[in-house]
Amino acid sequence: MDSSQDTQHSASVLKWPYIFNPDIAMNTHKCHNCGEAGTNAGDSRSKTLLRKCAGCSVALYCSKQCQKTAWPAHKLYCRRPDPCHGQPDNADDHSSDVVNVPIVGAENLRRFHSMHNWAIRIMCQIIVHLQHNGSGAEAFRREPIIMRIEVEHVPCQRGSPWRTGKPWNCFALKNVSWRTVEDCERTGCKTAQMWKATQETEQYKENIANDRAEYGDRYIGALPIIFYMNNSEVSLLLMLPMLALRHPDVLQGEAERGALKDLKALCMGYTNAGIPLQLFAKDAHYALPAKIVKEQKEWRWLPLGTPERPFDDLYLHIFEKAGRKSELDPIQLMLFYASL
């Protein structure tokens, strides 16, 4: 399977994913009410300065009238500032509000996925491929599924270099489950309703068209993934392209399926440790552990390791906990998956 993405160099820009949620999701570069872009959102043609909501420091408005119009809906996901403590200076420091303020939780979860996009994508695709003894992709073609991932907020740990309360290390993936779309629709669950509403949006149709153009005959369909944050009102829906393997028969072997199980454990382990795995160059088939830095108002990543030792011993602890199924190291596992 080809796991390459956009060009990623030693310090590459992190791009936001497409996330759909009619209840919470919002555009963080335009007015939350009318959609007008502002000068501070990178639109040189605009003369409007967007201002942050004083309650959540996430929603942006071009005028007081737009803020007033949006308030009846926005108040469900916002919190007015505590007069005793005031407002945080930076939206990136809202880690204590992740559970209590839904819109802050949604924005942090959006960033969490973006920064761990490669690992989450590979993990979810592997979960599908491993079904039916390695024939999961064809089963998905016949009977699409909706995947659910429970996400737990991990509070900042004083003195820890990895649990700093930043978006990439303030969550952990927990239970992963799935149901067929048909079963969800039959029972009338909220997830099915959310997915159906998403499929009617222009953004969804545009993404499907782009995926078909990029992947051609290998494209099977969109895999919807619902992220539910435990003990909160936050849920986000995103979609990943599900691709057919070039050599599906390889997964009929138990050893080969074991290698994919190791890669799945590796992806989840590094994600839950708050360490993103990122592609280091264009058309690369393997990713490296990275640290996140902010340069000129953009999040970027830099490799944690060295060319001689790109991975530290964390992967050994991950395999020990999950139960190692193969003798392949992380890069060998990724190259094996790319060869499929």
PDB file of C-alpha atoms in Angstrom, residues 62-333:
ATOM      1  CA  CYS A  62     -15.979  40.032  11.840  1.00  0.00           C
ATOM      2  CA  SER A  63     -18.449  42.221  13.751  1.00  0.00           C
ATOM      3  CA  LYS A  64     -20.473  42.496  16.931  1.00  0.00           C
ATOM      4  CA  GLN A  65     -23.622  41.840  14.915  1.00  0.00           C
ATOM      5  CA  CYS A  66     -22.263  38.509  13.624  1.00  0.00           C
ATOM      6  CA  GLN A  67     -21.285  37.509  17.151  1.00  0.00           C
ATOM      7  CA  LYS A  68     -24.756  38.367  18.407  1.00  0.00           C
ATOM      8  CA  THR A  69     -26.407  36.407  15.591  1.00  0.00           C
ATOM      9  CA  ALA A  70     -24.247  33.329  16.236  1.00  0.00           C
ATOM     10  CA  TRP A  71     -24.625  33.351  20.023  1.00  0.00           C
ATOM     11  CA  PRO A  72     -27.838  31.239  20.365  1.00  0.00           C
ATOM     12  CA  ALA A  73     -25.981  28.287  18.781  1.00  0.00           C
ATOM     13  CA  HIS A  74     -22.461  29.126  19.937  1.00  0.00           C
ATOM     14  CA  LYS A  75     -23.409  29.422  23.617  1.00  0.00           C
ATOM     15  CA  LEU A  76     -23.964  25.654  23.724  1.00  0.00           C
ATOM     16  CA  TYR A  77     -20.251  25.102  23.082  1.00  0.00           C
ATOM     17  CA  CYS A  78     -18.722  28.159  24.704  1.00  0.00           C
ATOM     18  CA  ARG A  79     -18.036  29.285  28.235  1.00  0.00           C
ATOM     19  CA  ARG A  80     -17.933  32.860  29.428  1.00  0.00           C
ATOM     20  CA  PRO A  81     -14.681  33.824  31.168  1.00  0.00           C
ATOM     21  CA  ASP A  82     -14.319  33.328  34.888  1.00  0.00           C
ATOM     22  CA  PRO A  83     -14.070  36.886  36.341  1.00  0.00           C
ATOM     23  CA  CYS A  84     -11.666  35.584  39.002  1.00  0.00           C
ATOM     24  CA  HIS A  85      -9.180  34.143  36.540  1.00  0.00           C
ATOM     25  CA  GLY A  86      -9.699  35.989  33.267  1.00  0.00           C
ATOM     26  CA  GLN A  87      -8.929  34.500  29.894  1.00  0.00           C
ATOM     27  CA  PRO A  88      -5.850  32.524  28.786  1.00  0.00           C
ATOM     28  CA  ASP A  89      -3.423  34.475  26.626  1.00  0.00           C
ATOM     29  CA  ASN A  90      -3.069  31.718  24.047  1.00  0.00           C
ATOM     30  CA  ALA A  91      -5.607  29.303  22.574  1.00  0.00           C
ATOM     31  CA  ASP A  92      -2.925  26.599  22.686  1.00  0.00           C
ATOM     32  CA  ASP A  93      -2.959  26.721  26.493  1.00  0.00           C
ATOM     33  CA  HIS A  94      -6.579  25.628  26.921  1.00  0.00           C
ATOM     34  CA  SER A  95      -5.644  22.120  28.069  1.00  0.00           C
ATOM     35  CA  SER A  96      -7.615  22.474  31.310  1.00  0.00           C
ATOM     36  CA  ASP A  97     -10.708  23.417  29.273  1.00  0.00           C
ATOM     37  CA  VAL A  98     -10.593  20.445  26.918  1.00  0.00           C
ATOM     38  CA  VAL A  99     -13.342  18.546  28.732  1.00  0.00           C
ATOM     39  CA  ASN A 100     -15.367  21.449  30.124  1.00  0.00           C
ATOM     40  CA  VAL A 101     -15.570  23.685  27.039  1.00  0.00           C
ATOM     41  CA  PRO A 102     -16.715  21.644  24.023  1.00  0.00           C
ATOM     42  CA  ILE A 103     -15.475  24.020  21.354  1.00  0.00           C
ATOM     43  CA  VAL A 104     -12.007  24.085  22.920  1.00  0.00           C
ATOM     44  CA  GLY A 105     -12.043  20.297  23.153  1.00  0.00           C
ATOM     45  CA  ALA A 106     -13.106  20.043  19.521  1.00  0.00           C
ATOM     46  CA  GLU A 107     -10.347  22.381  18.350  1.00  0.00           C
ATOM     47  CA  ASN A 108      -7.679  20.543  20.351  1.00  0.00           C
ATOM     48  CA  LEU A 109      -8.937  17.181  19.096  1.00  0.00           C
ATOM     49  CA  ARG A 110      -8.831  18.539  15.544  1.00  0.00           C
ATOM     50  CA  ARG A 111      -5.185  19.507  16.051  1.00  0.00           C
ATOM     51  CA  PHE A 112      -4.407  16.202  17.756  1.00  0.00           C
ATOM     52  CA  HIS A 113      -5.603  14.296  14.706  1.00  0.00           C
ATOM     53  CA  SER A 114      -3.750  16.586  12.325  1.00  0.00           C
ATOM     54  CA  MET A 115      -0.462  16.102  14.125  1.00  0.00           C
ATOM     55  CA  HIS A 116      -0.934  12.315  14.376  1.00  0.00           C
ATOM     56  CA  ASN A 117      -2.616  12.015  10.989  1.00  0.00           C
ATOM     57  CA  TRP A 118      -0.172   9.508   9.478  1.00  0.00           C
ATOM     58  CA  ALA A 119      -0.251   7.088  12.419  1.00  0.00           C
ATOM     59  CA  ILE A 120      -4.047   7.254  12.850  1.00  0.00           C
ATOM     60  CA  ARG A 121      -4.602   6.768   9.140  1.00  0.00           C
ATOM     61  CA  ILE A 122      -2.332   3.733   8.903  1.00  0.00           C
ATOM     62  CA  MET A 123      -3.741   2.236  12.119  1.00  0.00           C
ATOM     63  CA  CYS A 124      -7.357   2.519  10.946  1.00  0.00           C
ATOM     64  CA  GLN A 125      -6.622   1.148   7.486  1.00  0.00           C
ATOM     65  CA  ILE A 126      -4.783  -1.819   8.997  1.00  0.00           C
ATOM     66  CA  ILE A 127      -7.714  -2.554  11.302  1.00  0.00           C
ATOM     67  CA  VAL A 128      -9.950  -2.872   8.235  1.00  0.00           C
ATOM     68  CA  HIS A 129      -7.446  -4.941   6.231  1.00  0.00           C
ATOM     69  CA  LEU A 130      -6.967  -7.442   9.066  1.00  0.00           C
ATOM     70  CA  GLN A 131     -10.651  -8.343   9.169  1.00  0.00           C
ATOM     71  CA  HIS A 132     -11.763 -11.628   7.563  1.00  0.00           C
ATOM     72  CA  ASN A 133      -8.228 -13.065   7.718  1.00  0.00           C
ATOM     73  CA  GLY A 134      -6.732 -10.330   5.602  1.00  0.00           C
ATOM     74  CA  SER A 135      -9.658  -9.820   3.215  1.00  0.00           C
ATOM     75  CA  GLY A 136     -11.124  -6.860   5.072  1.00  0.00           C
ATOM     76  CA  ALA A 137     -10.838  -4.382   2.190  1.00  0.00           C
ATOM     77  CA  GLU A 138     -13.071  -6.462  -0.067  1.00  0.00           C
ATOM     78  CA  ALA A 139     -15.511  -6.954   2.796  1.00  0.00           C
ATOM     79  CA  PHE A 140     -15.547  -3.169   3.264  1.00  0.00           C
ATOM     80  CA  ARG A 141     -16.335  -2.754  -0.436  1.00  0.00           C
ATOM     81  CA  ARG A 142     -19.409  -4.976  -0.046  1.00  0.00           C
ATOM     82  CA  GLU A 143     -20.441  -3.774   3.396  1.00  0.00           C
ATOM     83  CA  PRO A 144     -19.009  -0.374   4.493  1.00  0.00           C
ATOM     84  CA  ILE A 145     -18.399   0.238   8.182  1.00  0.00           C
ATOM     85  CA  ILE A 146     -18.274   3.182  10.565  1.00  0.00           C
ATOM     86  CA  MET A 147     -15.364   3.141  13.004  1.00  0.00           C
ATOM     87  CA  ARG A 148     -15.599   4.566  16.512  1.00  0.00           C
ATOM     88  CA  ILE A 149     -12.571   5.584  18.573  1.00  0.00           C
ATOM     89  CA  GLU A 150     -12.923   6.574  22.216  1.00  0.00           C
ATOM     90  CA  VAL A 151     -10.521   9.350  23.150  1.00  0.00           C
ATOM     91  CA  GLU A 152      -9.451  10.145  26.689  1.00  0.00           C
ATOM     92  CA  HIS A 153      -8.148  13.518  27.812  1.00  0.00           C
ATOM     93  CA  VAL A 154      -4.704  13.211  29.432  1.00  0.00           C
ATOM     94  CA  PRO A 155      -3.970  16.145  31.765  1.00  0.00           C
ATOM     95  CA  CYS A 156      -0.677  17.994  31.838  1.00  0.00           C
ATOM     96  CA  GLN A 157       1.949  16.317  34.015  1.00  0.00           C
ATOM     97  CA  ARG A 158       4.280  18.744  35.756  1.00  0.00           C
ATOM     98  CA  GLY A 159       7.913  18.078  34.873  1.00  0.00           C
ATOM     99  CA  SER A 160       7.110  15.699  32.002  1.00  0.00           C
ATOM    100  CA  PRO A 161       8.610  16.643  28.605  1.00  0.00           C
ATOM    101  CA  TRP A 162       5.852  14.699  26.804  1.00  0.00           C
ATOM    102  CA  ARG A 163       2.687  15.577  28.753  1.00  0.00           C
ATOM    103  CA  THR A 164       2.751  19.358  28.424  1.00  0.00           C
ATOM    104  CA  GLY A 165      -0.947  19.876  27.735  1.00  0.00           C
ATOM    105  CA  LYS A 166      -0.331  20.710  24.073  1.00  0.00           C
ATOM    106  CA  PRO A 167      -2.808  19.359  21.470  1.00  0.00           C
ATOM    107  CA  TRP A 168      -0.497  16.563  20.304  1.00  0.00           C
ATOM    108  CA  ASN A 169      -0.012  15.082  23.784  1.00  0.00           C
ATOM    109  CA  CYS A 170      -3.204  15.815  25.722  1.00  0.00           C
ATOM    110  CA  PHE A 171      -5.217  12.858  24.358  1.00  0.00           C
ATOM    111  CA  ALA A 172      -4.927   9.085  24.238  1.00  0.00           C
ATOM    112  CA  LEU A 173      -6.775   6.650  21.976  1.00  0.00           C
ATOM    113  CA  LYS A 174      -8.695   4.005  23.873  1.00  0.00           C
ATOM    114  CA  ASN A 175     -11.282   1.529  22.622  1.00  0.00           C
ATOM    115  CA  VAL A 176     -11.649   1.080  18.860  1.00  0.00           C
ATOM    116  CA  SER A 177     -14.847  -0.524  17.564  1.00  0.00           C
ATOM    117  CA  TRP A 178     -16.857  -0.613  14.347  1.00  0.00           C
ATOM    118  CA  ARG A 179     -20.305  -1.410  12.995  1.00  0.00           C
ATOM    119  CA  THR A 180     -21.629  -1.717   9.474  1.00  0.00           C
ATOM    120  CA  VAL A 181     -23.312   1.374   8.075  1.00  0.00           C
ATOM    121  CA  GLU A 182     -26.411  -0.731   7.424  1.00  0.00           C
ATOM    122  CA  ASP A 183     -26.578  -1.820  11.050  1.00  0.00           C
ATOM    123  CA  CYS A 184     -26.158   1.774  12.261  1.00  0.00           C
ATOM    124  CA  GLU A 185     -28.923   2.996   9.963  1.00  0.00           C
ATOM    125  CA  ARG A 186     -31.232   0.182  10.994  1.00  0.00           C
ATOM    126  CA  THR A 187     -30.911   1.048  14.677  1.00  0.00           C
ATOM    127  CA  GLY A 188     -31.211   4.787  14.025  1.00  0.00           C
ATOM    128  CA  CYS A 189     -28.062   5.685  15.976  1.00  0.00           C
ATOM    129  CA  LYS A 190     -26.771   9.254  16.038  1.00  0.00           C
ATOM    130  CA  THR A 191     -23.560   8.204  14.301  1.00  0.00           C
ATOM    131  CA  ALA A 192     -25.475   7.107  11.199  1.00  0.00           C
ATOM    132  CA  GLN A 193     -27.415  10.362  11.164  1.00  0.00           C
ATOM    133  CA  MET A 194     -24.181  12.359  11.404  1.00  0.00           C
ATOM    134  CA  TRP A 195     -22.595  10.386   8.569  1.00  0.00           C
ATOM    135  CA  LYS A 196     -25.668  10.760   6.357  1.00  0.00           C
ATOM    136  CA  ALA A 197     -25.676  14.531   6.915  1.00  0.00           C
ATOM    137  CA  THR A 198     -21.974  14.655   6.074  1.00  0.00           C
ATOM    138  CA  GLN A 199     -22.494  12.844   2.767  1.00  0.00           C
ATOM    139  CA  GLU A 200     -24.844  15.591   1.642  1.00  0.00           C
ATOM    140  CA  THR A 201     -22.245  18.360   2.047  1.00  0.00           C
ATOM    141  CA  GLU A 202     -20.318  19.876  -0.847  1.00  0.00           C
ATOM    142  CA  GLN A 203     -17.051  19.390   1.037  1.00  0.00           C
ATOM    143  CA  TYR A 204     -17.683  15.640   1.255  1.00  0.00           C
ATOM    144  CA  LYS A 205     -18.407  15.405  -2.476  1.00  0.00           C
ATOM    145  CA  GLU A 206     -15.298  17.397  -3.283  1.00  0.00           C
ATOM    146  CA  ASN A 207     -13.126  15.148  -1.094  1.00  0.00           C
ATOM    147  CA  ILE A 208     -14.526  11.995  -2.678  1.00  0.00           C
ATOM    148  CA  ALA A 209     -13.804  13.358  -6.149  1.00  0.00           C
ATOM    149  CA  ASN A 210     -10.238  14.273  -5.139  1.00  0.00           C
ATOM    150  CA  ASP A 211      -9.618  10.816  -3.631  1.00  0.00           C
ATOM    151  CA  ARG A 212     -10.930   9.053  -6.735  1.00  0.00           C
ATOM    152  CA  ALA A 213      -8.680  11.176  -8.919  1.00  0.00           C
ATOM    153  CA  GLU A 214      -5.637  10.543  -6.714  1.00  0.00           C
ATOM    154  CA  TYR A 215      -5.987   6.808  -6.081  1.00  0.00           C
ATOM    155  CA  GLY A 216      -7.832   5.638  -9.199  1.00  0.00           C
ATOM    156  CA  ASP A 217      -8.992   2.015  -9.253  1.00  0.00           C
ATOM    157  CA  ARG A 218      -7.493   1.336  -5.817  1.00  0.00           C
ATOM    158  CA  TYR A 219      -9.996   3.665  -4.150  1.00  0.00           C
ATOM    159  CA  ILE A 220     -12.760   1.659  -2.449  1.00  0.00           C
ATOM    160  CA  GLY A 221     -14.615   4.339  -0.512  1.00  0.00           C
ATOM    161  CA  ALA A 222     -14.570   6.707   2.446  1.00  0.00           C
ATOM    162  CA  LEU A 223     -14.003   5.214   5.890  1.00  0.00           C
ATOM    163  CA  PRO A 224     -15.886   7.360   8.433  1.00  0.00           C
ATOM    164  CA  ILE A 225     -14.283   7.572  11.872  1.00  0.00           C
ATOM    165  CA  ILE A 226     -16.083   9.039  14.869  1.00  0.00           C
ATOM    166  CA  PHE A 227     -13.927  10.317  17.717  1.00  0.00           C
ATOM    167  CA  TYR A 228     -15.763  10.423  21.047  1.00  0.00           C
ATOM    168  CA  MET A 229     -14.089  12.176  23.938  1.00  0.00           C
ATOM    169  CA  ASN A 230     -14.960  10.387  27.166  1.00  0.00           C
ATOM    170  CA  ASN A 231     -16.731  12.413  29.871  1.00  0.00           C
ATOM    171  CA  SER A 232     -17.465  15.343  27.568  1.00  0.00           C
ATOM    172  CA  GLU A 233     -19.852  16.543  24.872  1.00  0.00           C
ATOM    173  CA  VAL A 234     -17.169  16.473  22.174  1.00  0.00           C
ATOM    174  CA  SER A 235     -17.408  14.193  19.142  1.00  0.00           C
ATOM    175  CA  LEU A 236     -15.763  14.677  15.763  1.00  0.00           C
ATOM    176  CA  LEU A 237     -16.288  12.894  12.481  1.00  0.00           C
ATOM    177  CA  LEU A 238     -13.574  12.549   9.865  1.00  0.00           C
ATOM    178  CA  MET A 239     -13.175  10.384   6.785  1.00  0.00           C
ATOM    179  CA  LEU A 240     -10.169   8.495   5.478  1.00  0.00           C
ATOM    180  CA  PRO A 241      -9.726   6.961   2.020  1.00  0.00           C
ATOM    181  CA  MET A 242      -9.915   3.163   2.081  1.00  0.00           C
ATOM    182  CA  LEU A 243      -7.669   1.628  -0.567  1.00  0.00           C
ATOM    183  CA  ALA A 244      -7.402  -1.860  -1.996  1.00  0.00           C
ATOM    184  CA  LEU A 245      -4.071  -3.625  -1.487  1.00  0.00           C
ATOM    185  CA  ARG A 246      -1.981  -4.349  -4.568  1.00  0.00           C
ATOM    186  CA  HIS A 247      -1.126  -7.804  -3.220  1.00  0.00           C
ATOM    187  CA  PRO A 248      -4.013  -8.830  -0.950  1.00  0.00           C
ATOM    188  CA  ASP A 249      -3.085 -12.522  -1.043  1.00  0.00           C
ATOM    189  CA  VAL A 250       0.020 -11.789   1.041  1.00  0.00           C
ATOM    190  CA  LEU A 251      -2.179 -11.263   4.106  1.00  0.00           C
ATOM    191  CA  GLN A 252      -3.416 -14.825   3.948  1.00  0.00           C
ATOM    192  CA  GLY A 253      -0.260 -15.724   5.862  1.00  0.00           C
ATOM    193  CA  GLU A 254      -0.360 -15.550   9.659  1.00  0.00           C
ATOM    194  CA  ALA A 255       3.181 -14.114   9.883  1.00  0.00           C
ATOM    195  CA  GLU A 256       2.298 -11.297   7.482  1.00  0.00           C
ATOM    196  CA  ARG A 257      -0.849 -10.428   9.449  1.00  0.00           C
ATOM    197  CA  GLY A 258       1.304 -10.468  12.580  1.00  0.00           C
ATOM    198  CA  ALA A 259       3.585  -7.832  11.058  1.00  0.00           C
ATOM    199  CA  LEU A 260       0.600  -5.558  10.420  1.00  0.00           C
ATOM    200  CA  LYS A 261      -0.570  -6.079  13.996  1.00  0.00           C
ATOM    201  CA  ASP A 262       2.853  -4.892  15.156  1.00  0.00           C
ATOM    202  CA  LEU A 263       2.590  -1.798  12.949  1.00  0.00           C
ATOM    203  CA  LYS A 264      -0.886  -1.071  14.279  1.00  0.00           C
ATOM    204  CA  ALA A 265       0.437  -1.323  17.854  1.00  0.00           C
ATOM    205  CA  LEU A 266       3.373   0.931  16.946  1.00  0.00           C
ATOM    206  CA  CYS A 267       1.068   3.625  15.526  1.00  0.00           C
ATOM    207  CA  MET A 268      -1.239   3.587  18.543  1.00  0.00           C
ATOM    208  CA  GLY A 269       1.659   3.437  21.000  1.00  0.00           C
ATOM    209  CA  TYR A 270       3.454   6.500  19.649  1.00  0.00           C
ATOM    210  CA  THR A 271       0.171   8.400  19.298  1.00  0.00           C
ATOM    211  CA  ASN A 272      -0.736   7.700  22.922  1.00  0.00           C
ATOM    212  CA  ALA A 273       2.757   8.709  24.020  1.00  0.00           C
ATOM    213  CA  GLY A 274       2.178  12.095  22.389  1.00  0.00           C
ATOM    214  CA  ILE A 275       4.955  11.572  19.824  1.00  0.00           C
ATOM    215  CA  PRO A 276       3.832  12.071  16.205  1.00  0.00           C
ATOM    216  CA  LEU A 277       5.124   9.835  13.421  1.00  0.00           C
ATOM    217  CA  GLN A 278       5.737  11.917  10.306  1.00  0.00           C
ATOM    218  CA  LEU A 279       6.928  11.251   6.775  1.00  0.00           C
ATOM    219  CA  PHE A 280      10.328  12.845   6.295  1.00  0.00           C
ATOM    220  CA  ALA A 281      10.311  13.400   2.510  1.00  0.00           C
ATOM    221  CA  LYS A 282       8.185  13.294  -0.595  1.00  0.00           C
ATOM    222  CA  ASP A 283       7.130   9.774  -1.600  1.00  0.00           C
ATOM    223  CA  ALA A 284       8.617   8.320   1.594  1.00  0.00           C
ATOM    224  CA  HIS A 285       7.153   5.012   2.719  1.00  0.00           C
ATOM    225  CA  TYR A 286       8.118   5.237   6.371  1.00  0.00           C
ATOM    226  CA  ALA A 287       7.655   7.830   9.106  1.00  0.00           C
ATOM    227  CA  LEU A 288       9.910   8.931  11.952  1.00  0.00           C
ATOM    228  CA  PRO A 289       9.206  10.047  15.548  1.00  0.00           C
ATOM    229  CA  ALA A 290       8.944  13.818  15.650  1.00  0.00           C
ATOM    230  CA  LYS A 291       8.782  16.772  17.976  1.00  0.00           C
ATOM    231  CA  ILE A 292       6.497  19.720  17.311  1.00  0.00           C
ATOM    232  CA  VAL A 293       7.761  23.299  17.193  1.00  0.00           C
ATOM    233  CA  LYS A 294       5.992  26.530  16.333  1.00  0.00           C
ATOM    234  CA  GLU A 295       7.715  28.787  13.826  1.00  0.00           C
ATOM    235  CA  GLN A 296       6.175  31.952  12.409  1.00  0.00           C
ATOM    236  CA  LYS A 297       2.711  31.018  13.725  1.00  0.00           C
ATOM    237  CA  GLU A 298       2.806  27.583  12.047  1.00  0.00           C
ATOM    238  CA  TRP A 299       3.282  24.193  13.672  1.00  0.00           C
ATOM    239  CA  ARG A 300       6.227  22.270  12.250  1.00  0.00           C
ATOM    240  CA  TRP A 301       7.920  19.006  13.095  1.00  0.00           C
ATOM    241  CA  LEU A 302      11.528  17.966  13.487  1.00  0.00           C
ATOM    242  CA  PRO A 303      12.827  14.367  13.747  1.00  0.00           C
ATOM    243  CA  LEU A 304      13.540  13.286  17.326  1.00  0.00           C
ATOM    244  CA  GLY A 305      16.235  10.766  16.497  1.00  0.00           C
ATOM    245  CA  THR A 306      19.361  10.701  14.358  1.00  0.00           C
ATOM    246  CA  PRO A 307      19.983   9.137  10.928  1.00  0.00           C
ATOM    247  CA  GLU A 308      21.911   6.358  12.684  1.00  0.00           C
ATOM    248  CA  ARG A 309      19.227   5.788  15.332  1.00  0.00           C
ATOM    249  CA  PRO A 310      15.873   7.233  14.190  1.00  0.00           C
ATOM    250  CA  PHE A 311      13.849   5.262  16.778  1.00  0.00           C
ATOM    251  CA  ASP A 312      14.591   5.079  20.496  1.00  0.00           C
ATOM    252  CA  ASP A 313      13.652   2.161  22.748  1.00  0.00           C
ATOM    253  CA  LEU A 314      10.033   3.256  23.145  1.00  0.00           C
ATOM    254  CA  TYR A 315       8.954   0.921  20.342  1.00  0.00           C
ATOM    255  CA  LEU A 316      10.395  -2.048  22.258  1.00  0.00           C
ATOM    256  CA  HIS A 317       8.224  -1.162  25.274  1.00  0.00           C
ATOM    257  CA  ILE A 318       5.203  -0.799  22.973  1.00  0.00           C
ATOM    258  CA  PHE A 319       5.794  -4.247  21.454  1.00  0.00           C
ATOM    259  CA  GLU A 320       6.384  -5.782  24.880  1.00  0.00           C
ATOM    260  CA  LYS A 321       3.068  -4.453  26.137  1.00  0.00           C
ATOM    261  CA  ALA A 322       1.089  -5.388  23.007  1.00  0.00           C
ATOM    262  CA  GLY A 323       2.770  -8.741  22.453  1.00  0.00           C
ATOM    263  CA  ARG A 324       5.191  -8.689  19.548  1.00  0.00           C
ATOM    264  CA  LYS A 325       4.122 -10.749  16.538  1.00  0.00           C
ATOM    265  CA  SER A 326       7.181 -10.360  14.268  1.00  0.00           C
ATOM    266  CA  GLU A 327      10.899  -9.599  14.384  1.00  0.00           C
ATOM    267  CA  LEU A 328      10.704  -6.573  12.071  1.00  0.00           C
ATOM    268  CA  ASP A 329      11.830  -3.179  13.345  1.00  0.00           C
ATOM    269  CA  PRO A 330       9.609  -0.071  12.863  1.00  0.00           C
ATOM    270  CA  ILE A 331      11.037   0.959   9.494  1.00  0.00           C
ATOM    271  CA  GLN A 332      10.879  -2.600   8.173  1.00  0.00           C
ATOM    272  CA  LEU A 333       7.232  -2.817   9.250  1.00  0.00           C
TER     273      LEU A 333
END
